[in-house]
Short mmCIF file of C-alpha atoms in Angstrom, two decimals:
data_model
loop_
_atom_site.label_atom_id
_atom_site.label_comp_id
_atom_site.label_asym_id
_atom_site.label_seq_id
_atom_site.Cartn_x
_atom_site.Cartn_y
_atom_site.Cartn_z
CA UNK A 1 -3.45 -14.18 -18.17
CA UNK A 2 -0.45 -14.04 -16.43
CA UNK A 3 0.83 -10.91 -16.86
CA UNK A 4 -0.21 -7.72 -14.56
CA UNK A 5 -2.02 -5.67 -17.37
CA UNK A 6 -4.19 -8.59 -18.42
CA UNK A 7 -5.34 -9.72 -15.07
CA UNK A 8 -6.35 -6.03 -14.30
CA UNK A 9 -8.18 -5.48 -17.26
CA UNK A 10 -9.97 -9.15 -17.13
CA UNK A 11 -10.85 -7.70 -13.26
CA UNK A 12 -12.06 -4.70 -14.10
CA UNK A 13 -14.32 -6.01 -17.32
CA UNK A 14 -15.67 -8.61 -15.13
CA UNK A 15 -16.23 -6.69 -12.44
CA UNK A 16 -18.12 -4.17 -14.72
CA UNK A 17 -20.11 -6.69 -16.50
CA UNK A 18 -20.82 -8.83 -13.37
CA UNK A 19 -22.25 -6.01 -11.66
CA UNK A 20 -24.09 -4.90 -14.71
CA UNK A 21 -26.27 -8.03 -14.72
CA UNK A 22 -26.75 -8.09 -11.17
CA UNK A 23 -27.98 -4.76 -11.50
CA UNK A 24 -29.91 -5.38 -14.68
CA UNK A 25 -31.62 -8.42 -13.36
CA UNK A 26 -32.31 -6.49 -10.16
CA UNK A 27 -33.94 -3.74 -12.31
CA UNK A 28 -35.83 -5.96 -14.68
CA UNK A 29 -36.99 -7.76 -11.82
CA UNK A 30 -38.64 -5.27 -10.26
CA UNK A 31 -40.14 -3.39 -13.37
CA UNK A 32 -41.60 -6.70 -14.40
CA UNK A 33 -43.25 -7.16 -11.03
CA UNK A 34 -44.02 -3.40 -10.84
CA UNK A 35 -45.61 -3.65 -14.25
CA UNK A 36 -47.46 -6.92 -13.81
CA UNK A 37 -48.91 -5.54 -10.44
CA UNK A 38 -49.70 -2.04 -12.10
CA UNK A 39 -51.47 -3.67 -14.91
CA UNK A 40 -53.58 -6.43 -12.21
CA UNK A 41 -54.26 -3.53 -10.53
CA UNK A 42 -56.16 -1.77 -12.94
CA UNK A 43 -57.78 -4.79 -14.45
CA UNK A 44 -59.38 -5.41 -11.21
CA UNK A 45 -60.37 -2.32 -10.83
CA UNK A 46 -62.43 -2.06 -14.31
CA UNK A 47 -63.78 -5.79 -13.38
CA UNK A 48 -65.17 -4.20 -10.15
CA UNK A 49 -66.82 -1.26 -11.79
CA UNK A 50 -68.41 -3.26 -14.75
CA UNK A 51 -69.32 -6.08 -12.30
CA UNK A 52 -71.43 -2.87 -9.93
CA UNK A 53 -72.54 -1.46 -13.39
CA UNK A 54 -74.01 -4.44 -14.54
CA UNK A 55 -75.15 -5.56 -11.23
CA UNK A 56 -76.78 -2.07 -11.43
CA UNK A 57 -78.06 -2.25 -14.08
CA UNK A 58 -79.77 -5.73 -13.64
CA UNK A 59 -81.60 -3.93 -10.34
CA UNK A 60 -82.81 -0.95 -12.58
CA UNK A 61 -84.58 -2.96 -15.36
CA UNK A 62 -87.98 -3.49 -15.68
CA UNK A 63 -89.71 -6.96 -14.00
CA UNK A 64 -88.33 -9.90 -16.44
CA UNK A 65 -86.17 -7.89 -18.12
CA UNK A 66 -82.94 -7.72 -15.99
CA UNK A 67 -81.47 -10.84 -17.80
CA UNK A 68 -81.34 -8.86 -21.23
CA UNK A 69 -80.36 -5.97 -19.52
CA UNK A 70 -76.51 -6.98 -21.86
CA UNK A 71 -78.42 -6.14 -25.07
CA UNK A 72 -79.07 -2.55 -24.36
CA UNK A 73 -77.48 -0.24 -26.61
CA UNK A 74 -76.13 1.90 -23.28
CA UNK A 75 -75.09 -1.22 -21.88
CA UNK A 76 -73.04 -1.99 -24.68
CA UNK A 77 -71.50 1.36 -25.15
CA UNK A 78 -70.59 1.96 -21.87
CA UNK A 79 -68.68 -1.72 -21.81
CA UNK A 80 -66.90 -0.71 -25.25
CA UNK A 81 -65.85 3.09 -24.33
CA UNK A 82 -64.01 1.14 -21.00
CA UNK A 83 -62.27 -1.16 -23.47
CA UNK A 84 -61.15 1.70 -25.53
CA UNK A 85 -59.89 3.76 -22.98
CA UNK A 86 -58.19 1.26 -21.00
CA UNK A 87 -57.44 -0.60 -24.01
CA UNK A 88 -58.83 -4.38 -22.52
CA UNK A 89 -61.14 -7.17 -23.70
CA UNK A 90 -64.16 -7.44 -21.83
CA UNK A 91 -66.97 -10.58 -21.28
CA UNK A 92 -70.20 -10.77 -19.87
CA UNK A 93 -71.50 -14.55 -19.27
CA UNK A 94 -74.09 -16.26 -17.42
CA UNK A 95 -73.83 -17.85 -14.12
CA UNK A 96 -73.32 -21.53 -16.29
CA UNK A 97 -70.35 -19.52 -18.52
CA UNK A 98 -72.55 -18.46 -21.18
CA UNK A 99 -70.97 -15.69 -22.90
CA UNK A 100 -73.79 -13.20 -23.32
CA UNK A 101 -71.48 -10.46 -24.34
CA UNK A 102 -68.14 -9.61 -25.69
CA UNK A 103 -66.66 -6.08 -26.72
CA UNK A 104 -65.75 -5.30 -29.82
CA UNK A 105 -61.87 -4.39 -30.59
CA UNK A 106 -59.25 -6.53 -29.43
CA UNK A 107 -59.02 -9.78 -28.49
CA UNK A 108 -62.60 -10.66 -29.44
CA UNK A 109 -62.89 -13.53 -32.01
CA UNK A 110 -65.90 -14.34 -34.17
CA UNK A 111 -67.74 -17.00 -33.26
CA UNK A 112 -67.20 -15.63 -28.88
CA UNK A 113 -70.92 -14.95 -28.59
CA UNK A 114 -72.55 -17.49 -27.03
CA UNK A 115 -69.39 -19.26 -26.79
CA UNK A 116 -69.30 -21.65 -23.29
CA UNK A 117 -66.47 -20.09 -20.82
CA UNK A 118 -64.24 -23.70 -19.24
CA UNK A 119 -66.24 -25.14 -16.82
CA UNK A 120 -62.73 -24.67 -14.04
CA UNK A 121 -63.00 -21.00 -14.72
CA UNK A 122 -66.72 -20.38 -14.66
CA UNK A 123 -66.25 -22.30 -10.84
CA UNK A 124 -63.11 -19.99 -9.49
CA UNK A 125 -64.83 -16.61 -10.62
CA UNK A 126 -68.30 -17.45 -9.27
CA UNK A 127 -66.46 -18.43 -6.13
CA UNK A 128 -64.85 -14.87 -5.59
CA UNK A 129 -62.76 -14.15 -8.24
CA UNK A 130 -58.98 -14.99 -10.27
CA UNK A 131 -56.23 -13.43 -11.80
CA UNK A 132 -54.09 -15.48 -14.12
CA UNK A 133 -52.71 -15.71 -17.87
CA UNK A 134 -54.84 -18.43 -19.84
CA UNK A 135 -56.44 -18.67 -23.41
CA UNK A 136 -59.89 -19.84 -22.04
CA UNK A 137 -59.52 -22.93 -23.50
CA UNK A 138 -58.52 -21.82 -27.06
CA UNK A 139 -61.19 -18.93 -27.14
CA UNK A 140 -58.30 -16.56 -27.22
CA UNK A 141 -55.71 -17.40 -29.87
CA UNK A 142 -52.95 -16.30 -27.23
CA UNK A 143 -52.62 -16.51 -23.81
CA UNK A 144 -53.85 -13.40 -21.71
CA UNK A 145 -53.54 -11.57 -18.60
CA UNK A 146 -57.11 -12.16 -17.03
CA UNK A 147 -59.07 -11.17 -14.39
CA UNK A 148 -62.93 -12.57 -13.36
CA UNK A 149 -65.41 -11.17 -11.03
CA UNK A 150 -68.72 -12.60 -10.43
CA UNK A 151 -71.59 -10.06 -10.20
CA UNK A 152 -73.99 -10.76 -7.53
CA UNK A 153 -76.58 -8.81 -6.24
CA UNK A 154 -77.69 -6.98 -3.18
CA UNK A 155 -78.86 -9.85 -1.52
CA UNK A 156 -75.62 -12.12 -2.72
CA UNK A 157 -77.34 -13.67 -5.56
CA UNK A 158 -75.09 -14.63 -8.44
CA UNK A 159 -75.87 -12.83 -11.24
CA UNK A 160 -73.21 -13.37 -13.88
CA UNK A 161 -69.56 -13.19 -14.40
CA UNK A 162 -67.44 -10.35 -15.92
CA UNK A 163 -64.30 -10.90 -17.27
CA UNK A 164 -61.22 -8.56 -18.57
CA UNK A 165 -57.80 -9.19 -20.12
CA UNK A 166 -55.10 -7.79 -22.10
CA UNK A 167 -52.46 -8.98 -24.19
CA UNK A 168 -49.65 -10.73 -22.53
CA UNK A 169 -47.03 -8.11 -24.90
CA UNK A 170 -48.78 -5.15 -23.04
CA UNK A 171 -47.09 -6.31 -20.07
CA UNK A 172 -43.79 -7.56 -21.37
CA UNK A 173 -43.51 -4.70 -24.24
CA UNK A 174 -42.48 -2.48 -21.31
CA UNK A 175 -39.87 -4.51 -19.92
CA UNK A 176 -38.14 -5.76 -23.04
CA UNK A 177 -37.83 -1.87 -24.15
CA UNK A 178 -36.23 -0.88 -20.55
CA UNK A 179 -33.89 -4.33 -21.53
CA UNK A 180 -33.02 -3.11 -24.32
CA UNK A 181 -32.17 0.41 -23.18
CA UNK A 182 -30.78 -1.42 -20.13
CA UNK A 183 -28.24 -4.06 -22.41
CA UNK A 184 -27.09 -1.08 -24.47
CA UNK A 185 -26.25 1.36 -21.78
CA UNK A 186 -24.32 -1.71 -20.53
CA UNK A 187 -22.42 -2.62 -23.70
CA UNK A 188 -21.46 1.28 -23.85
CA UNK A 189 -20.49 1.45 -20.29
CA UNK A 190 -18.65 -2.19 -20.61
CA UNK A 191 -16.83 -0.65 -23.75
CA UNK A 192 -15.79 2.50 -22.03
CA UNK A 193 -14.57 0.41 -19.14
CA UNK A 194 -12.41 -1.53 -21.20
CA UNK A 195 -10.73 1.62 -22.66
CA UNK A 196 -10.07 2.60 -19.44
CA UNK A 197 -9.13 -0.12 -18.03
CA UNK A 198 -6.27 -0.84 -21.15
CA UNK A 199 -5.21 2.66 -20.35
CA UNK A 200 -4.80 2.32 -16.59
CA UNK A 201 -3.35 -0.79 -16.55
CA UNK A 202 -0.86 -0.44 -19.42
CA UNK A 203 0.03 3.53 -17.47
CA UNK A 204 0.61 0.92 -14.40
CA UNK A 205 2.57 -2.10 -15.62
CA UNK A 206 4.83 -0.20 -17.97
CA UNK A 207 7.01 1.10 -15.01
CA UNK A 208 6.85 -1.89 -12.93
CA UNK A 209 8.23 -3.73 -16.18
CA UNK A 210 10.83 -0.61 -16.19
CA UNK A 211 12.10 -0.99 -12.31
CA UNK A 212 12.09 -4.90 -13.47
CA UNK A 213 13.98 -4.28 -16.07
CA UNK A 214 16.22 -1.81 -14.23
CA UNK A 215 16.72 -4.73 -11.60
CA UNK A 216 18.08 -7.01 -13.70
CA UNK A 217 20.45 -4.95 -15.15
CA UNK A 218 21.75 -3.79 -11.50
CA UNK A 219 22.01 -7.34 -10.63
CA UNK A 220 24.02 -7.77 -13.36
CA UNK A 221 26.42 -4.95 -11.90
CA UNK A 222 25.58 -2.32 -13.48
CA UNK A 223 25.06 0.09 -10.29
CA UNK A 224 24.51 3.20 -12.31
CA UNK A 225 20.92 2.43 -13.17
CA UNK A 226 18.06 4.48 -12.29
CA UNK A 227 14.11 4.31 -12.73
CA UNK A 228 12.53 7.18 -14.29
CA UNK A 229 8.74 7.26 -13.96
CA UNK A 230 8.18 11.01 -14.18
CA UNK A 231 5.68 12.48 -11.42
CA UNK A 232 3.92 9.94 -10.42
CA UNK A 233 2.95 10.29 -6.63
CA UNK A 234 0.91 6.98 -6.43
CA UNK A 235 2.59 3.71 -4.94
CA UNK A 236 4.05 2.84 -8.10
CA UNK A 237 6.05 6.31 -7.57
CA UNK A 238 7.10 5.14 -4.01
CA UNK A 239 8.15 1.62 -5.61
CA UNK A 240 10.36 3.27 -8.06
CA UNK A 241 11.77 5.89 -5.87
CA UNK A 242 12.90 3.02 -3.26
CA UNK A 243 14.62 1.14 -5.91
CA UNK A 244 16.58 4.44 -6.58
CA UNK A 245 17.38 5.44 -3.14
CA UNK A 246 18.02 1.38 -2.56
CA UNK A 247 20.32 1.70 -5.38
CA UNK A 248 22.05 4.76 -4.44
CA UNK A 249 22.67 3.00 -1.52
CA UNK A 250 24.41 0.05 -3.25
CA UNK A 251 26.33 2.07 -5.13
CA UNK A 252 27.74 3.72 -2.49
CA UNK A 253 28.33 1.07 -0.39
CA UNK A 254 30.14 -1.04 -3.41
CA UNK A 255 31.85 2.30 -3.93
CA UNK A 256 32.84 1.88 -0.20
CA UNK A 257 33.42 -1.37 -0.09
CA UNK A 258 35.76 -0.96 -2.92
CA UNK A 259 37.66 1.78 -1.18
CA UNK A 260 37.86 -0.02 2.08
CA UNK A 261 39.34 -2.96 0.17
CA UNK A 262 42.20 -0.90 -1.53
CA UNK A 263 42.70 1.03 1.64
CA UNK A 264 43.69 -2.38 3.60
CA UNK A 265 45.36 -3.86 0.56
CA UNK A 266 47.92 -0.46 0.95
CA UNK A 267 47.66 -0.57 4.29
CA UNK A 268 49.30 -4.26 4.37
CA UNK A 269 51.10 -4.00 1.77
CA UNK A 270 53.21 -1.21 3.11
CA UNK A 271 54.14 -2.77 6.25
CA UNK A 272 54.60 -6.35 4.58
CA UNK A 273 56.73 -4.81 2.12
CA UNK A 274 58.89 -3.23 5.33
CA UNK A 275 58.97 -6.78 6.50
CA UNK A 276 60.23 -8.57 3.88
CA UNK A 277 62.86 -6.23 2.22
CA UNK A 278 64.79 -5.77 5.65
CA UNK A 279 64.15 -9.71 6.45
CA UNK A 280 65.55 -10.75 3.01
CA UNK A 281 68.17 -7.86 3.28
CA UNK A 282 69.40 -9.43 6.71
CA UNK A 283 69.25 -12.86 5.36
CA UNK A 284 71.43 -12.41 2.28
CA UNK A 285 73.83 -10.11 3.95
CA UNK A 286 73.14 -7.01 2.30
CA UNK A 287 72.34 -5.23 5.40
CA UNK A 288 75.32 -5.07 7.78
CA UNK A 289 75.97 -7.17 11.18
CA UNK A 290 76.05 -4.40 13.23
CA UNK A 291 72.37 -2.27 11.85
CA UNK A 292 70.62 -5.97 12.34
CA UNK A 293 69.11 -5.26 15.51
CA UNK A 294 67.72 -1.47 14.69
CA UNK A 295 66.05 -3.53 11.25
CA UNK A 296 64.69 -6.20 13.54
CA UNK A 297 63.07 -3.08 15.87
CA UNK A 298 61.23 -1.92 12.40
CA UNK A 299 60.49 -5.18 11.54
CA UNK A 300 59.03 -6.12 15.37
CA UNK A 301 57.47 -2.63 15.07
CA UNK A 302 55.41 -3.15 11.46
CA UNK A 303 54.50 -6.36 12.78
CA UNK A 304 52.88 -5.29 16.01
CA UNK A 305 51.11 -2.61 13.44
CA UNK A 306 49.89 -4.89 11.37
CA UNK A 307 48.65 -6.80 14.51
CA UNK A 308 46.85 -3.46 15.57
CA UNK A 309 45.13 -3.15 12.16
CA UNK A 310 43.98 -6.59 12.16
CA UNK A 311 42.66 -5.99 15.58
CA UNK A 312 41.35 -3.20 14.63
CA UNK A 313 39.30 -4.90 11.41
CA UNK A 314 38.04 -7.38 13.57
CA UNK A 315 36.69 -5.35 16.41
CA UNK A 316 34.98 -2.84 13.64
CA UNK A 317 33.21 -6.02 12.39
CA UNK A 318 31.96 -7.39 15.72
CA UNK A 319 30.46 -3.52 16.34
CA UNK A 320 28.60 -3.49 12.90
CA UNK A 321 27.33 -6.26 13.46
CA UNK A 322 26.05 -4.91 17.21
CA UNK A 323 22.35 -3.50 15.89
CA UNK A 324 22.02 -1.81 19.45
CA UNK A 325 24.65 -1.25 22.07
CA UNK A 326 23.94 -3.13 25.65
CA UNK A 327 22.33 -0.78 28.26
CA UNK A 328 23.73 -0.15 31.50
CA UNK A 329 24.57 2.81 33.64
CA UNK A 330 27.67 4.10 34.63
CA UNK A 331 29.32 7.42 35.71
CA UNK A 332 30.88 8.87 32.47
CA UNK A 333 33.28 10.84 34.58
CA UNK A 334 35.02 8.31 36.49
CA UNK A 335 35.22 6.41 33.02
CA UNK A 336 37.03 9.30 31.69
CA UNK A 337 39.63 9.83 34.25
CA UNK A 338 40.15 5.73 34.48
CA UNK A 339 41.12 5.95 30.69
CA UNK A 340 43.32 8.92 30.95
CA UNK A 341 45.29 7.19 33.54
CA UNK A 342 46.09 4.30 31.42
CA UNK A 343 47.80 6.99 28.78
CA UNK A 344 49.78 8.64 31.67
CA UNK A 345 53.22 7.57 29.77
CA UNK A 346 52.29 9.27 26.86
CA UNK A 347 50.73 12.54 28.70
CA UNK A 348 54.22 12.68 30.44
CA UNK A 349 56.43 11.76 27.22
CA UNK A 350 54.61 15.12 25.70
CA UNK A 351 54.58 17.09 28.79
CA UNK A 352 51.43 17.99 28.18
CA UNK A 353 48.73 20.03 31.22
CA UNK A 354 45.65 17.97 31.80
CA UNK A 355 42.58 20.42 32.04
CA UNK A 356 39.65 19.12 33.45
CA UNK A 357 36.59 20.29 33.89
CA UNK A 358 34.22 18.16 35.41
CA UNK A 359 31.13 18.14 37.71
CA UNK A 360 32.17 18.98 41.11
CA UNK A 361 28.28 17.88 42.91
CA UNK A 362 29.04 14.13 42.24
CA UNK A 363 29.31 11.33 39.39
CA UNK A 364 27.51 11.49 35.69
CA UNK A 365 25.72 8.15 35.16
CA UNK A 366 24.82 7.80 32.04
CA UNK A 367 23.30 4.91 29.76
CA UNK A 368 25.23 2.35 27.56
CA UNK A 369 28.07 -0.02 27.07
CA UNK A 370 30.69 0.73 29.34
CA UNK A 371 33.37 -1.14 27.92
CA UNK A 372 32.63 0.49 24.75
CA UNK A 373 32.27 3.56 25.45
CA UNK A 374 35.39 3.09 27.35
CA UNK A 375 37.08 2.24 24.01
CA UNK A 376 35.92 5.49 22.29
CA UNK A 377 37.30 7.69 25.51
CA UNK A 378 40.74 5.88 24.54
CA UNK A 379 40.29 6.09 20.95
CA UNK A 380 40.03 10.12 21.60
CA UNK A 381 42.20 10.85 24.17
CA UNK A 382 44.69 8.69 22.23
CA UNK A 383 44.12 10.42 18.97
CA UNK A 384 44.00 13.83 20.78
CA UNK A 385 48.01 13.43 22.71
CA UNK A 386 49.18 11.85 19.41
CA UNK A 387 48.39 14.96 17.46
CA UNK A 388 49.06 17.61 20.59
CA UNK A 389 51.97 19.93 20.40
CA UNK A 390 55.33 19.42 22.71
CA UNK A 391 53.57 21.23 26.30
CA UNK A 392 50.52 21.71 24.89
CA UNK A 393 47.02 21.59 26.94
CA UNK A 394 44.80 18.30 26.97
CA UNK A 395 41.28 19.19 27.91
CA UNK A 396 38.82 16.89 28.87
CA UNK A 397 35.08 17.98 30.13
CA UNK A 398 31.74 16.81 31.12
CA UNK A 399 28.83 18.83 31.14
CA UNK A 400 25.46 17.87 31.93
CA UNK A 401 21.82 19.34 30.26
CA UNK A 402 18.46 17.94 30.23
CA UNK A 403 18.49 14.06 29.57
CA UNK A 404 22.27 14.36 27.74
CA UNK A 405 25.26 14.06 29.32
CA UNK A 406 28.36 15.63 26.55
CA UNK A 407 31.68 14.89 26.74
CA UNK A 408 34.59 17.18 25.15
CA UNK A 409 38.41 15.85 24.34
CA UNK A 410 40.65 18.50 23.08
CA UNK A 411 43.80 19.30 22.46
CA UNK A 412 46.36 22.03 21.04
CA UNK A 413 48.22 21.44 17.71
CA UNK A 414 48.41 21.64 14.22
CA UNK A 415 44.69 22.48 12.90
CA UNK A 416 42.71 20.17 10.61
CA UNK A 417 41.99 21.86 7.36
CA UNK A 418 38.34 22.83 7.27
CA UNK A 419 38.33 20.35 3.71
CA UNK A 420 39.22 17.34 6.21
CA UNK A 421 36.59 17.94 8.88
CA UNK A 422 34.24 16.19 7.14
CA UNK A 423 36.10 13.10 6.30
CA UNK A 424 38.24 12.56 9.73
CA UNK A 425 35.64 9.80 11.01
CA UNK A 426 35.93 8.02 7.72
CA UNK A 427 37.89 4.73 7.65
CA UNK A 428 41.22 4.62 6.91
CA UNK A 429 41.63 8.16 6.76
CA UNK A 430 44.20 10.45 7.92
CA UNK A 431 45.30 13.87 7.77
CA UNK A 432 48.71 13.23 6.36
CA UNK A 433 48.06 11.77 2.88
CA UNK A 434 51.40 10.90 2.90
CA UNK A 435 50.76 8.18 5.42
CA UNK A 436 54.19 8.84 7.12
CA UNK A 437 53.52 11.26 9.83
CA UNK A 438 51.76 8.80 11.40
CA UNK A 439 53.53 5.17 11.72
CA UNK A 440 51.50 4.31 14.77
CA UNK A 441 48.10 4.44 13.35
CA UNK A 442 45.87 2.06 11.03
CA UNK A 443 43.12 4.83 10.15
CA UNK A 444 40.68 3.40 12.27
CA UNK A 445 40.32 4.71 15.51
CA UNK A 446 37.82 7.37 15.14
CA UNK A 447 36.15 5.34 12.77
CA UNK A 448 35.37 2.74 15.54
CA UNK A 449 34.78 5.67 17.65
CA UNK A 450 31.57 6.98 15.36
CA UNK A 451 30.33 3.12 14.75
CA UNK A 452 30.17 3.05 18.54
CA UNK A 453 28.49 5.94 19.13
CA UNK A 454 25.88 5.01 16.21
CA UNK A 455 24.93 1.97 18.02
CA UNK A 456 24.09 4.04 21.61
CA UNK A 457 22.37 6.50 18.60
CA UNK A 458 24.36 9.19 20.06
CA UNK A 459 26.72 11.91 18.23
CA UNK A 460 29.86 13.18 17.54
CA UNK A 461 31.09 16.37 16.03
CA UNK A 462 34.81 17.59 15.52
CA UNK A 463 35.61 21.36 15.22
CA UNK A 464 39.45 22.78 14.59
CA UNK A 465 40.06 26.53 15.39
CA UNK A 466 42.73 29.12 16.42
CA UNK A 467 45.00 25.39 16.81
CA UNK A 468 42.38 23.64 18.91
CA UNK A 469 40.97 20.54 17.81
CA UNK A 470 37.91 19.70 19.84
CA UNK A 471 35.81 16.37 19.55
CA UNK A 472 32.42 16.40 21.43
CA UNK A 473 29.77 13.60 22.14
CA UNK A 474 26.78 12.54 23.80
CA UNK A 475 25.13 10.36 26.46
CA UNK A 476 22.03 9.56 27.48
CA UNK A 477 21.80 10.27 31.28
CA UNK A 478 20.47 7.93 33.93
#
């Protein structure tokens, strides 16, 4: 059976069924062996008594008469009210095998009077005594369960033999009625099992065959598809909500990937566009001698910006591909003021007042990648004195609490719309929909700056109130 339902239900029938006849042979087993030793029991036990009664009765009789002592009516009638009641077959023979007496009822056949008693048996029971299943040698017309005793005296003479049996379907009767009950509580239970088992397994394969199903079609690109297995809180339930949320994830992603792709084709195609329609317009002649070299600046200028965005692509690949950010420690605060230095030109060009407040009882080390973290200090100081107003106040800060170390850039300007908090570390966006405001940018810098940060699994937020714009991280602290 190869699909999931059959082999589940052939498991679960076998199982059933196998265990059923391990149990039922267990249990007949033991009820045969517990029957057989029941019944031995009490045939021994009747062959003792009748062996002391007659040996009793042998010592009681007259001088010369102990040998007939079988043909007394008492004698008799005690031997055939045992028979009765324990419903048996009971001899009396000789020493030599001669059978002197046999009760009436069952198992006695005409003719058993007098009859001779094998010569093999007549030796075991004088010798002590047996147990066994035999027809005597065709006396019975079936085999029997049989036990001998010899009767002896006081003195250990041997007196005679005593022998008692019962039908063979006495003992088995018993067991093939607890088989029977025993084979048709199994075929119930085996039948119920099945029913079960189709229910189960059909309740468990049907949405495994739905999230297979479902799979297919998503791999066909369909990306809306979802699996739908109502409540279920088993593992089946966990397998079909991780296809959804695995889904979710694709779609997104393909969403994603899909905007990221028309977000660089415009990107490109904007300053490409530039580039071409001033080169052919200085090539042809249609733009003037004189205005060449200011079209040459905006075509050296687009260029360099497309440079910048290809950078840009590049070094947001390498970091995504960066599962974990190199460790090693550093003082944050020195890192900060390095970087600021290196945008002194454009502090100056904006007159802008540097505020900052930083720990005055030494450095900050903290853990990570310096040169990386480096890059997101430029990233944000960079982004913060492009957007600053003319003579506006750059703020920078460190502050220190348990094992984190945060950092705050801020700046005064225009305020982000609370709509576009949300969305500023997303790629390729800006503020300006128009793209114009700003020429210098590709729409990636704080992007890198959060990819960064998600490598060291530290945070970022941004808030923008009352015309301050604040971005604020953290470090681990050495």
């Amino acid at each position: 059976m190869k699909t999931m339902y059959g082999r589940q239900f052939a498991t679960m029938v076998g199982m059933v069924l196998l265990s059923f006849l391990m149990l039922g042979a267990s249990f007949a087993t033991l009820s045969y062996q517990y029957t057989i030793r029941e019944k031995k029991d009490t045939l021994e036990r009747n062959a003792k008594y009748i062996a002391q009664f007659t040996s009793d009765s042998i010592q009681a009789a007259p001088q010369g008469v102990g040998s007939y002592v079988w043909q007394s009516s008492a004698f008799q009638s005690y031997l055939n009210s045992v028979a009765k009641v324990s419903d048996t077959h009971i001899m009396v023979a000789t020493p030599e095998g001669t059978i002197l007496y046999a009760t009436t009822g069952d198992g006695e056949l005409s003719g058993m009077r007098y009859a001779e008693l094998p010569q093999e048996m007549v030796e075991r029971v004088a010798a002590g005594s047996y147990v066994g299943i035999t027809d005597l040698g065709g006396l019975y017309s079936e085999p029997r369960y049989l036990v001998g005793l010899a009767v002896t005296s006081a003195t250990g003479h041997l007196q005679g033999l005593v022998l008692v049996s019962c039908p063979v379907s006495n003992i088995s009767g018993m067991w093939r009625d607890l088989s029977a009950i025993l084979l048709v509580t199994a075929l119930a239970v085996i039948l119920i099992a099945a029913i079960i088992s189709s229910v189960t397994s059909m309740r468990q394969s049907k949405p495994i065959k739905e999230i297979a199903a479902a799979a297919r079609q998503f791999g066909l690109g369909e990306l809306n598809v979802r699996v739908d297995v109502g409540p279920r809180r088993d593992e089946v339930g966990e397998l079909a909500d991780a296809f959804n949320a695995m889904a979710e994830s694709l779609s997104v992603g393909e969403q994603r990937r899909t905007e990221f792709i028309a977000n660089v084709s415009h990107e490109l195609k904007t300053p490409m566009t530039t580039i071409a329609g001033f080169a052919d317009g200085i090539l042809d002649g249609t733009i003037p001698r004189s205005q060449e070299r200011h079209y040459l600046e905006i075509i050296s200028s687009e260029t360099r910006r497309l440079s910048r965005l290809v950078r840009s692509m590049l070094d947001l690949s390498r970091l995504q591909g960066d599962e974990r950010a190199a460790q090693q420690q550093f003082d944050i605060s020195e890192t900060l003021l390095r970087t600021l230095v290196t945008l002194e030109g454009k502090v100056n060009a904006k007159n802008l007042e540097v505020d900052a407040q930083l720990p005055e009882d030494g450095p900050v080390p903290v853990w990570g990648d310096q040169d990386a973290i480096t890059q997101v200090c430029y990233n944000l100081l960079d982004n913060a004195i492009k957007f600053s107003k003319e003579g506006g106040v750059l703020g920078i800060g460190v502050v220190t609490k348990g094992q984190k170390a945060t950092i705050t850039i801020s700046n005064e300007g225009e305020a982000i719309p609370p709509e576009e908090l949300s969305l500023v570390f997303d790629r390729f966006h800006k503020t300006d929909h128009s793209r114009s405001a700003d020429r210098d940018g590709v729409g990636l810098g704080l992007y890198i700056v959060k990819t960064i940060l998600n490598s060291h699994r530290e945070n970022i937020t941004c808030t923008s109130e009352d015309g301050v714009t604040k971005f604020i991280f953290t470090l681990t602290r050495a």
